[in-house]
mmCIF file of C-alpha atoms in Angstrom:
data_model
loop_
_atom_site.group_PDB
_atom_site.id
_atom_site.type_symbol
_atom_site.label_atom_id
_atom_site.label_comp_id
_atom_site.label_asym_id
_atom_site.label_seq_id
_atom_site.Cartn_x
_atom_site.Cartn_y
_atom_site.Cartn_z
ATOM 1 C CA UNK B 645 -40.941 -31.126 10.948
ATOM 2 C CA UNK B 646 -43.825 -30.428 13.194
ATOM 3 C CA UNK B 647 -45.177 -26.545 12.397
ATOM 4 C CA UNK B 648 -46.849 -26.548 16.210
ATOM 5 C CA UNK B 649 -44.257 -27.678 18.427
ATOM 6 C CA UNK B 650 -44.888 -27.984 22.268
ATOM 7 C CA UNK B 651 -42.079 -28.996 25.407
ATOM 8 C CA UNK B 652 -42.091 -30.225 27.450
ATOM 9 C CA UNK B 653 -44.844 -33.308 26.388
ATOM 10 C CA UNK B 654 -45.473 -35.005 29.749
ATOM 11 C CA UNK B 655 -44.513 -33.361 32.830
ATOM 12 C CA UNK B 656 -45.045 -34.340 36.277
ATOM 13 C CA UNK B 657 -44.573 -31.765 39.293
ATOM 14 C CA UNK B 658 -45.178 -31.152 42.798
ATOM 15 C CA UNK B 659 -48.396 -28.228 44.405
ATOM 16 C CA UNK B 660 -46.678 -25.072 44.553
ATOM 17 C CA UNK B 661 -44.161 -25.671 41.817
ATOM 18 C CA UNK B 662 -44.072 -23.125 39.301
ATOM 19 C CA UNK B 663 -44.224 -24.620 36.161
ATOM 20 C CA UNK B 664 -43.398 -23.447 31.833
ATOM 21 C CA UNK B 665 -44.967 -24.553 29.127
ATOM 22 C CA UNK B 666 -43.623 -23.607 25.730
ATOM 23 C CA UNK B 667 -45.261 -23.451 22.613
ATOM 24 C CA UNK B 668 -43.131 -22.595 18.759
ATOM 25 C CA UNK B 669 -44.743 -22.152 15.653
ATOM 26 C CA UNK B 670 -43.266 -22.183 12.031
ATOM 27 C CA UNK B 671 -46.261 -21.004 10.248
ATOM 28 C CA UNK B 672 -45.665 -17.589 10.085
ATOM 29 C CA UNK B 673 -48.837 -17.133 11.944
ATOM 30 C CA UNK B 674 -49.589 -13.844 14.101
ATOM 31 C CA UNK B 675 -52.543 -15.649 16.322
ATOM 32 C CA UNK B 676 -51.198 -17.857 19.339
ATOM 33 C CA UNK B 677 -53.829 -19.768 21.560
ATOM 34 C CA UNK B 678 -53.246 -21.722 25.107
ATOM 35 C CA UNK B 679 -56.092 -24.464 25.675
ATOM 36 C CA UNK B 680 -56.737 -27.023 27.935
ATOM 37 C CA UNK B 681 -58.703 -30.606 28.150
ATOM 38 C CA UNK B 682 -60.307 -31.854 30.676
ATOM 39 C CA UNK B 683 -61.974 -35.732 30.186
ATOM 40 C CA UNK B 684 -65.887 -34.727 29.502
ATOM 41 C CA UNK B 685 -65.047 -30.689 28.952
ATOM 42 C CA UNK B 686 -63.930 -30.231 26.201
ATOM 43 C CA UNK B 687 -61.011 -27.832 24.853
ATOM 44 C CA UNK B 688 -61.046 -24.811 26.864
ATOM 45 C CA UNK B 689 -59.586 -21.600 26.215
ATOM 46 C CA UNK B 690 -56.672 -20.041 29.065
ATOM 47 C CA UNK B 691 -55.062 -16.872 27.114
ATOM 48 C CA UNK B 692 -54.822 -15.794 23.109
ATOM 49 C CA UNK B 693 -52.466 -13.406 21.691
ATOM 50 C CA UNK B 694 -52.795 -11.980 18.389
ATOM 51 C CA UNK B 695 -49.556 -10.666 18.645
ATOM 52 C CA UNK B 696 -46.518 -9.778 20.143
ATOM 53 C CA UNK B 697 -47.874 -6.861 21.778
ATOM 54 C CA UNK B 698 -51.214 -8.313 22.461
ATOM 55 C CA UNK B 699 -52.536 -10.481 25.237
ATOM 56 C CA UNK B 700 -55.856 -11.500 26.206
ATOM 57 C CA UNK B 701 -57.487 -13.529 28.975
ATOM 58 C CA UNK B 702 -59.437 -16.349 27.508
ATOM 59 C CA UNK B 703 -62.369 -18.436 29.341
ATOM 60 C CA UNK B 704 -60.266 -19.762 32.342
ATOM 61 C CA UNK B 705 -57.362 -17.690 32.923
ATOM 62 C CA UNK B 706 -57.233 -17.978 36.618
ATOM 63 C CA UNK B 707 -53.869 -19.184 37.964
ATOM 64 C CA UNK B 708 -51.883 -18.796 34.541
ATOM 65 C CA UNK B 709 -50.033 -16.272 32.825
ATOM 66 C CA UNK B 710 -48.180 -15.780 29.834
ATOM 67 C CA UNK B 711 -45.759 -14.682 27.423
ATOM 68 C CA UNK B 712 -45.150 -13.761 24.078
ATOM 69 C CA UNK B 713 -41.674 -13.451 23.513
ATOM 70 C CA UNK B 714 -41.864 -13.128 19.772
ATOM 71 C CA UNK B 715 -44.009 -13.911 17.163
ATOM 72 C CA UNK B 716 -42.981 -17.605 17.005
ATOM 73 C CA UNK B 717 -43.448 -18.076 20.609
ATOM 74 C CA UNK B 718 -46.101 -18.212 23.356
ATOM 75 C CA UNK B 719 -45.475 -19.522 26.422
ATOM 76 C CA UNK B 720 -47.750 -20.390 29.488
ATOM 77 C CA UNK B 721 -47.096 -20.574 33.027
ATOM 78 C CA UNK B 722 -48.578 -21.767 36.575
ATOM 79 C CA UNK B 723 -46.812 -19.764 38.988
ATOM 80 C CA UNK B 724 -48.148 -22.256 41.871
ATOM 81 C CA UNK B 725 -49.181 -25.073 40.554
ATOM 82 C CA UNK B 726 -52.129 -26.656 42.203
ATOM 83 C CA UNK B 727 -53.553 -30.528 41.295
ATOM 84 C CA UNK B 728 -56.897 -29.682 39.326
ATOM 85 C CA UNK B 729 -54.613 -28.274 36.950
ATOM 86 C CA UNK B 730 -53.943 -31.559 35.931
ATOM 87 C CA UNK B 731 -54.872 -31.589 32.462
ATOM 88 C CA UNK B 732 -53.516 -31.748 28.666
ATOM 89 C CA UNK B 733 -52.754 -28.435 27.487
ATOM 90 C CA UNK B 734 -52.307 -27.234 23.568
ATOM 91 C CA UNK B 735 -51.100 -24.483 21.987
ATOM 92 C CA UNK B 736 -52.522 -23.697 18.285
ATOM 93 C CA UNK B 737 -51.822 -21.027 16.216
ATOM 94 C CA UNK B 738 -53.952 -18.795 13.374
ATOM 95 C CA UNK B 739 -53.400 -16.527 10.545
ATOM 96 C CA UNK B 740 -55.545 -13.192 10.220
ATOM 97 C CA UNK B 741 -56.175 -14.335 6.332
ATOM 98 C CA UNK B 742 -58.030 -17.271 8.145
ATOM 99 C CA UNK B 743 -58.239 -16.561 11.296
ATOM 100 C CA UNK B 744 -60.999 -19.055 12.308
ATOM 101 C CA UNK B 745 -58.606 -22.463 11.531
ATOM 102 C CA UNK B 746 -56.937 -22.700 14.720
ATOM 103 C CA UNK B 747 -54.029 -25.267 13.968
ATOM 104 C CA UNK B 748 -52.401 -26.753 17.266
ATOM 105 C CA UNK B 749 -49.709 -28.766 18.628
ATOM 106 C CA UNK B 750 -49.160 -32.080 20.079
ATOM 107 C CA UNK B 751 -50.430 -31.200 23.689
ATOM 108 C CA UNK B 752 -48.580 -31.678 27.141
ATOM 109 C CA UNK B 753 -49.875 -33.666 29.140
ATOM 110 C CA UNK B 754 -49.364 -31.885 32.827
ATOM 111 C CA UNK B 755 -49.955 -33.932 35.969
ATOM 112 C CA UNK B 756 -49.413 -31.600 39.840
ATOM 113 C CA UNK B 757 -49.291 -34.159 43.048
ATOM 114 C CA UNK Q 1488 -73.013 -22.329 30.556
ATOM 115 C CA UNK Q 1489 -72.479 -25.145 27.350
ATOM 116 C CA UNK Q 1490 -72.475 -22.889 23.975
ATOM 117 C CA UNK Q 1491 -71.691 -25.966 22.266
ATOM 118 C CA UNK Q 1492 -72.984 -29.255 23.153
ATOM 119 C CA UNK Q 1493 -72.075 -32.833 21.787
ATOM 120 C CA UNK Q 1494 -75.060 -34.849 23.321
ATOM 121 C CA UNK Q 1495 -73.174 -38.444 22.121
ATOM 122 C CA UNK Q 1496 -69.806 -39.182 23.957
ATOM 123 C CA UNK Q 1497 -69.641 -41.814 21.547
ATOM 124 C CA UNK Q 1498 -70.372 -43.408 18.708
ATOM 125 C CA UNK Q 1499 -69.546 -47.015 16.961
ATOM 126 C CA UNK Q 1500 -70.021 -47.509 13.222
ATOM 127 C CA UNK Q 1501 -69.739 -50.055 10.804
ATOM 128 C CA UNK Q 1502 -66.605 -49.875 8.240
ATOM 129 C CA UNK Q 1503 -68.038 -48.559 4.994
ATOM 130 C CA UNK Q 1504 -71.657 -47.060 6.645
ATOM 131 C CA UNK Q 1505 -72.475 -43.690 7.283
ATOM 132 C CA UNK Q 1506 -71.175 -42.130 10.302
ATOM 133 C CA UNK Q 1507 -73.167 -39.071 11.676
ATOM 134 C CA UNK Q 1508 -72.077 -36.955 14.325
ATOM 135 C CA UNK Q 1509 -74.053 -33.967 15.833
ATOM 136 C CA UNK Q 1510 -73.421 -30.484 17.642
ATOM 137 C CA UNK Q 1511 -76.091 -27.654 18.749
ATOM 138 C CA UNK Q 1512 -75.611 -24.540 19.784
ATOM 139 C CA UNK Q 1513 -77.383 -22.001 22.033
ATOM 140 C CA UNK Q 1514 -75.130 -18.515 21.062
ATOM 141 C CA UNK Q 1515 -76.703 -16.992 18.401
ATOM 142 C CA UNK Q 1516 -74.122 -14.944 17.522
ATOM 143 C CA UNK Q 1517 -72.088 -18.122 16.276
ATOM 144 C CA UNK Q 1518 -71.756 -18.182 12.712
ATOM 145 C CA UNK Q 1519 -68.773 -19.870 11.697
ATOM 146 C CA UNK Q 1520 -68.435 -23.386 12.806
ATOM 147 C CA UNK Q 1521 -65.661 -26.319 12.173
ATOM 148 C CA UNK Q 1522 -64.823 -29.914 13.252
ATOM 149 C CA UNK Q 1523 -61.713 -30.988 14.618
ATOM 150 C CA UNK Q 1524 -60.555 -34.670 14.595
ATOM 151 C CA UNK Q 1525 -58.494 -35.529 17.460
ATOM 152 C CA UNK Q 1526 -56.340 -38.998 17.748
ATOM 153 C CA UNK Q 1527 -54.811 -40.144 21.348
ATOM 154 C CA UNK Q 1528 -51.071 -38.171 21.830
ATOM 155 C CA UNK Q 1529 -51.910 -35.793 19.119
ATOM 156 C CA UNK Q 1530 -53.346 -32.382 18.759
ATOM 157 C CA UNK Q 1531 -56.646 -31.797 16.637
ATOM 158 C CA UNK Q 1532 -56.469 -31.533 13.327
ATOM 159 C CA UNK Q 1533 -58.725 -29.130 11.266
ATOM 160 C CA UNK Q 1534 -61.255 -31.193 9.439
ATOM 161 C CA UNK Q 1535 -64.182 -29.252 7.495
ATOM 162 C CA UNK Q 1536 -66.075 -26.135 8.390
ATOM 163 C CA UNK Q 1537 -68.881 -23.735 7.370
ATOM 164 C CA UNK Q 1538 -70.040 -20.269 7.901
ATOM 165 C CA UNK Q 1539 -73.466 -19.274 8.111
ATOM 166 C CA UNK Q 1540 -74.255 -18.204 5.154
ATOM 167 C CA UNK Q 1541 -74.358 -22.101 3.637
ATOM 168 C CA UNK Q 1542 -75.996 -24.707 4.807
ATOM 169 C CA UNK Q 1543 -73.833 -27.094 3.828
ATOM 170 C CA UNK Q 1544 -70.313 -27.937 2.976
ATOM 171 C CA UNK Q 1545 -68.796 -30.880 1.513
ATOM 172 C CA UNK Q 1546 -65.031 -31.850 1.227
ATOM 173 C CA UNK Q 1547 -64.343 -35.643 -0.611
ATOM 174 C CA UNK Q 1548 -66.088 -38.028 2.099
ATOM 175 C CA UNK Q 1549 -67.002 -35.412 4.574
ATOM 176 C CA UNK Q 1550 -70.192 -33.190 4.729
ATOM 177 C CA UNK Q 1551 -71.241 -30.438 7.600
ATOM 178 C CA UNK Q 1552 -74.860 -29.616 7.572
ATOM 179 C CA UNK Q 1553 -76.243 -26.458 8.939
ATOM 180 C CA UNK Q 1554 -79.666 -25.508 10.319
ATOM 181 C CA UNK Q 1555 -79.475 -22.054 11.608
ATOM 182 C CA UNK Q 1556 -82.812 -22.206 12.534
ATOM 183 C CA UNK Q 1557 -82.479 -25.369 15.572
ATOM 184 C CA UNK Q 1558 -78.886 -24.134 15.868
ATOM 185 C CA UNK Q 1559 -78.109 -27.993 14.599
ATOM 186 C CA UNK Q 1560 -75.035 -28.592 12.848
ATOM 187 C CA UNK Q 1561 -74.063 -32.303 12.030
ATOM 188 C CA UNK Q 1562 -70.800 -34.046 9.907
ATOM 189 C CA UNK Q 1563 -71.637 -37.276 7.951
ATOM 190 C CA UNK Q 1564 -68.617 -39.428 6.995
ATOM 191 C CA UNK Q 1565 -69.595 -41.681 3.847
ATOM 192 C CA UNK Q 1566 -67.999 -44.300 3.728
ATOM 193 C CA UNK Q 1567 -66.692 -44.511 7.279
ATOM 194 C CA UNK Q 1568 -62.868 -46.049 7.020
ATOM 195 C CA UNK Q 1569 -61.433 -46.932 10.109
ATOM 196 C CA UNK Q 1570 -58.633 -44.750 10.443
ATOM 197 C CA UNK Q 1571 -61.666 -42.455 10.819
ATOM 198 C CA UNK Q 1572 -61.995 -43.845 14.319
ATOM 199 C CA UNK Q 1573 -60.597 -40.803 16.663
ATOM 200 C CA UNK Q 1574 -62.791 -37.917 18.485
ATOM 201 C CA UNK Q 1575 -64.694 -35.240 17.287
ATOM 202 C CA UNK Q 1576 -65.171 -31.453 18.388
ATOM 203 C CA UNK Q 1577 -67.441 -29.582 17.390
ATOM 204 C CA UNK Q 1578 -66.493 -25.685 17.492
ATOM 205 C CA UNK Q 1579 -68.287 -22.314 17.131
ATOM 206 C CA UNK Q 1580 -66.681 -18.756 16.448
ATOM 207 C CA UNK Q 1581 -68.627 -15.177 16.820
ATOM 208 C CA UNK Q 1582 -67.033 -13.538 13.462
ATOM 209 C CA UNK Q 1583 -68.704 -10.645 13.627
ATOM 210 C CA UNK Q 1584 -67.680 -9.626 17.091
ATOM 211 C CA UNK Q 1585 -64.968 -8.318 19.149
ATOM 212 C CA UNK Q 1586 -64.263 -12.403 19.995
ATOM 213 C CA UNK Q 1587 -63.461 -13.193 16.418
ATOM 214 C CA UNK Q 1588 -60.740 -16.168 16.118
ATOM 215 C CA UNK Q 1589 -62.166 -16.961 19.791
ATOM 216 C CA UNK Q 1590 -63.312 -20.902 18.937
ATOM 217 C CA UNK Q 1591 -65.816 -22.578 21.582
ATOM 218 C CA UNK Q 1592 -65.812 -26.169 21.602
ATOM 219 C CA UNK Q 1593 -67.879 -29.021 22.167
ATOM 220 C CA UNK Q 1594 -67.102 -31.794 24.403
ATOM 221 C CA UNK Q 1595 -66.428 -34.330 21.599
ATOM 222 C CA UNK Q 1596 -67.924 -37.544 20.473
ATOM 223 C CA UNK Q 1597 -65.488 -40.361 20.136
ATOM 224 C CA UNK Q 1598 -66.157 -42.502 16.555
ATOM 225 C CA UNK Q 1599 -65.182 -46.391 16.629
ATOM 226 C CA UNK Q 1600 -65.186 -47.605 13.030
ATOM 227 C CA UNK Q 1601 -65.621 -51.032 13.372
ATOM 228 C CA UNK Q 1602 -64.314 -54.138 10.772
#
């Protein structure tokens, strides 16, 4: 069994749709980590929680939020979707023994019309 | 603002020659770094790193050089196998700073291993 697990994996909506992504982890780890990849930019860095209590904007947090519901689980959402959010989106996950080795899921990959 | 740049989108090697792939940085502050290996419809997959305080680390067929000084870090693959074929990111971390755990990444280099 997958340790990173993301739902849904593809996902196609309408602008203005609001929109969950959800992200589980069986590692145990406290650190959970929302990306996204855009063709020629990389892996870039929406929100990061180091734990259930904590939240913290990452590089481009603009138009997402999110949730930590428990330590397992880290959720993101686009309350109004909008197209050039279309983009694959991972979730990874750290421990604060190694904090550094980000390990992350399979991706969804998101398309908005 | 690139902190981490992969100058090569792409690179195509020969089954059992050396594959090299690089990755500079302009943060001084970053002094951790690792490479990721990504394959299509998966997530990436931690692959080697190294702090700063080495210049070089080397795990079975895979070897990160670092030089701190032109803020250069490269991975050679010897022998290159083609289930090596997949992309690389390069990625930096600030340990010693409120953004600790915080990885920047490079825009990847996609490796063909060729027969």
């Amino acid at each position: 069994d997958a340790d990173v697990t993301q739902t849904p994996r593809n996902r196609i909506t309408k602008t203005g749709k609001r929109i969950m992504l959800e992200c589980s982890q069986t590692k145990g780890h406290d650190r959970m980590y929302w990306y996204r990849q855009d063709p020629g930019l990389g892996l870039r860095l929406i929100y990061y929680s180091f734990d259930v209590k904590d939240i913290n904007k990452g590089e481009i947090s603009d138009g997402y939020s999110v949730s930590r519901q428990a330590q397992a689980k880290f959720s993101l959402s686009l309350e109004s979707a909008i197209p050039n959010q279309t983009a694959l989106y991972f979730c990874a996950t750290s421990d604060l023994r190694d904090r550094e080795t980000q390990y992350f899921g399979p991706g969804t990959r998101l398309l908005v019309l | 603002d690139q902190q981490v740049k992969q100058n090569s989108p792409s690179l195509s090697v020969q089954e059992g020659r050396i594959s090299i792939l690089n990755c500079d940085y302009t943060n001084s502050m970053f002094d951790y770094f690792l490479w990721y290996k990504k394959y299509p419809a998966e997530g990436p997959t931690f692959l080697i790193s190294i702090s700063s305080i080495k210049d070089k680390n080397e795990d079975g067929r895979f070897t990160v050089f670092l030089n701190k000084s032109a803020k250069h870090l490269s991975l050679h693959i010897v022998p290159s196998q083609p289930g090596d074929s997949a992309v690389y990111f390069c990625a930096a971390s600030a340990t010693g700073t409120g953004t600790a755990s915080k990885l920047t990444f490079g825009t990847g280099t996609r490796l063909q291993v060729t027969l």
